[in-house]
mmCIF file of C-alpha atoms in Angstrom:
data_model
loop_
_atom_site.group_PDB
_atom_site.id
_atom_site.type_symbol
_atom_site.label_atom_id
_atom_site.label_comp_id
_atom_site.label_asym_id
_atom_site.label_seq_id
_atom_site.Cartn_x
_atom_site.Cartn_y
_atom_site.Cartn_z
ATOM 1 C CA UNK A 1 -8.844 -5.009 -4.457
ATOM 2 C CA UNK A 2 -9.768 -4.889 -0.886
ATOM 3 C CA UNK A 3 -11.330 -7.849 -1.291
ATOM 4 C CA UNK A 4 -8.435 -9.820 -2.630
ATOM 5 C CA UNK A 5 -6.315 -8.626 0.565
ATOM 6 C CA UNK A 6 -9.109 -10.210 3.038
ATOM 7 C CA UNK A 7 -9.273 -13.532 0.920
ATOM 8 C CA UNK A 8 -4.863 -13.429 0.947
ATOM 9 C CA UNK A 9 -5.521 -12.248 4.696
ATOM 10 C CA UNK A 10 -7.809 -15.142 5.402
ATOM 11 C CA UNK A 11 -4.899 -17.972 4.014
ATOM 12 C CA UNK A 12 -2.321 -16.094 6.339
ATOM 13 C CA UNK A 13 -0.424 -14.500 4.102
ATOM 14 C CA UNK A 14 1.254 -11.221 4.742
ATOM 15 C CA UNK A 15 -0.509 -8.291 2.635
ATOM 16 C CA UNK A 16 2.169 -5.610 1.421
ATOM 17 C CA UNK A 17 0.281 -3.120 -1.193
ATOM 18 C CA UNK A 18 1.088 -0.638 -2.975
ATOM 19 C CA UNK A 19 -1.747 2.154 -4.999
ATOM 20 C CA UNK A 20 -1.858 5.248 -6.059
ATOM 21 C CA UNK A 21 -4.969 7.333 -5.961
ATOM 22 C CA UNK A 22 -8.384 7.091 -3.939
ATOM 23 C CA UNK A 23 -9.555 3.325 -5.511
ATOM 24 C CA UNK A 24 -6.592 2.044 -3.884
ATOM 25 C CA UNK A 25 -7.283 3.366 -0.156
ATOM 26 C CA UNK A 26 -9.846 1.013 0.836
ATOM 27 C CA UNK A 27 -7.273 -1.759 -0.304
ATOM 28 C CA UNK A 28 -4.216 -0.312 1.834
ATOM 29 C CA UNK A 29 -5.976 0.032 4.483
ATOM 30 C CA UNK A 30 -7.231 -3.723 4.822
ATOM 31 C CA UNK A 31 -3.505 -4.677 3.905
ATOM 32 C CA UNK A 32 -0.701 -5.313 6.378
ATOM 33 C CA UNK A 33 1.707 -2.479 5.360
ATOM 34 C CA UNK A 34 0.491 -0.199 2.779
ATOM 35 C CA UNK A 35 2.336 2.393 0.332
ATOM 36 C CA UNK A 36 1.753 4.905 -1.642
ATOM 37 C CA UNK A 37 3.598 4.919 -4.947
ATOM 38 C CA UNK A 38 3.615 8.309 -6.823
ATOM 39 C CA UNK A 39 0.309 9.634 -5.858
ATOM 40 C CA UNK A 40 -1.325 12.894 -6.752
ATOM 41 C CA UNK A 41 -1.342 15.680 -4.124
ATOM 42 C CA UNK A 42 -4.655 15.633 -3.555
ATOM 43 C CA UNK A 43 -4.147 11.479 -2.083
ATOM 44 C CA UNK A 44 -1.544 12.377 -0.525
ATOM 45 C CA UNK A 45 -2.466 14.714 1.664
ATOM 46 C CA UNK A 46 -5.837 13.006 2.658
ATOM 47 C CA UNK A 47 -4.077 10.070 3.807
ATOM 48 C CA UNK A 48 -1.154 10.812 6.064
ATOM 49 C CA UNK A 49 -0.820 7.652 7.243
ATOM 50 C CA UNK A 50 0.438 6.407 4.205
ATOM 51 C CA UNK A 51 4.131 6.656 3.879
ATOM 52 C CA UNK A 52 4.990 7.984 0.001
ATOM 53 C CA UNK A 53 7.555 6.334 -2.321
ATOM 54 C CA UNK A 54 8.510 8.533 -5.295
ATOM 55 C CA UNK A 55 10.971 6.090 -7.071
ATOM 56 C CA UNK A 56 11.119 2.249 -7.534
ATOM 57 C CA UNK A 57 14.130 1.836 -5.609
ATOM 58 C CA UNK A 58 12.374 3.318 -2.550
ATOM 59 C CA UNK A 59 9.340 1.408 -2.690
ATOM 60 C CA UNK A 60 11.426 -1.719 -2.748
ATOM 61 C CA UNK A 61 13.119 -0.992 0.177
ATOM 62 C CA UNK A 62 10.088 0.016 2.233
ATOM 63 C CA UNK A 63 8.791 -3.825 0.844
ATOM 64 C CA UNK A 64 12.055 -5.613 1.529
ATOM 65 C CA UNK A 65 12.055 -4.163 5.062
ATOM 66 C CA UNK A 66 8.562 -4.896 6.138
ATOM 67 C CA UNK A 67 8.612 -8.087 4.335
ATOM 68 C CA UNK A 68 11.715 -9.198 6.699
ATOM 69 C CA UNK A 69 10.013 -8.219 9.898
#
């Protein structure tokens, strides 16, 4: 995954990710704005400085606005 975001990175394209538990961090962290979508408690509290989405609707707003920045 991470090194999907590079290659995207590397064609200048804007990276906005989304995961869910620990195989995803490495991934959101090479992105441009990451997200977490739903995670477990555990993920979520070892990375703060993800923000959290909970529903669909939120996590497409959090996308919509940094895509439009």
């Amino acid at each position: 995954k991470r090194a999907a975001v590079k290659a995207f990175r590397s064609m200048n394209y804007k990276i906005v990710a989304t995961g869910d538990s620990y195989n995803d961090i490495s991934m959101l962290q090479e992105a441009d704005f990451g997200m977490l979508f739903r995670p477990p408690d555990n993920v979520a509290a070892d990375y703060p400085e993800f923000g959290i989405s909970r529903s669909y609707s939120d996590l497409k707003e959090a996308f919509s606005a940094v895509s439009n920045a």
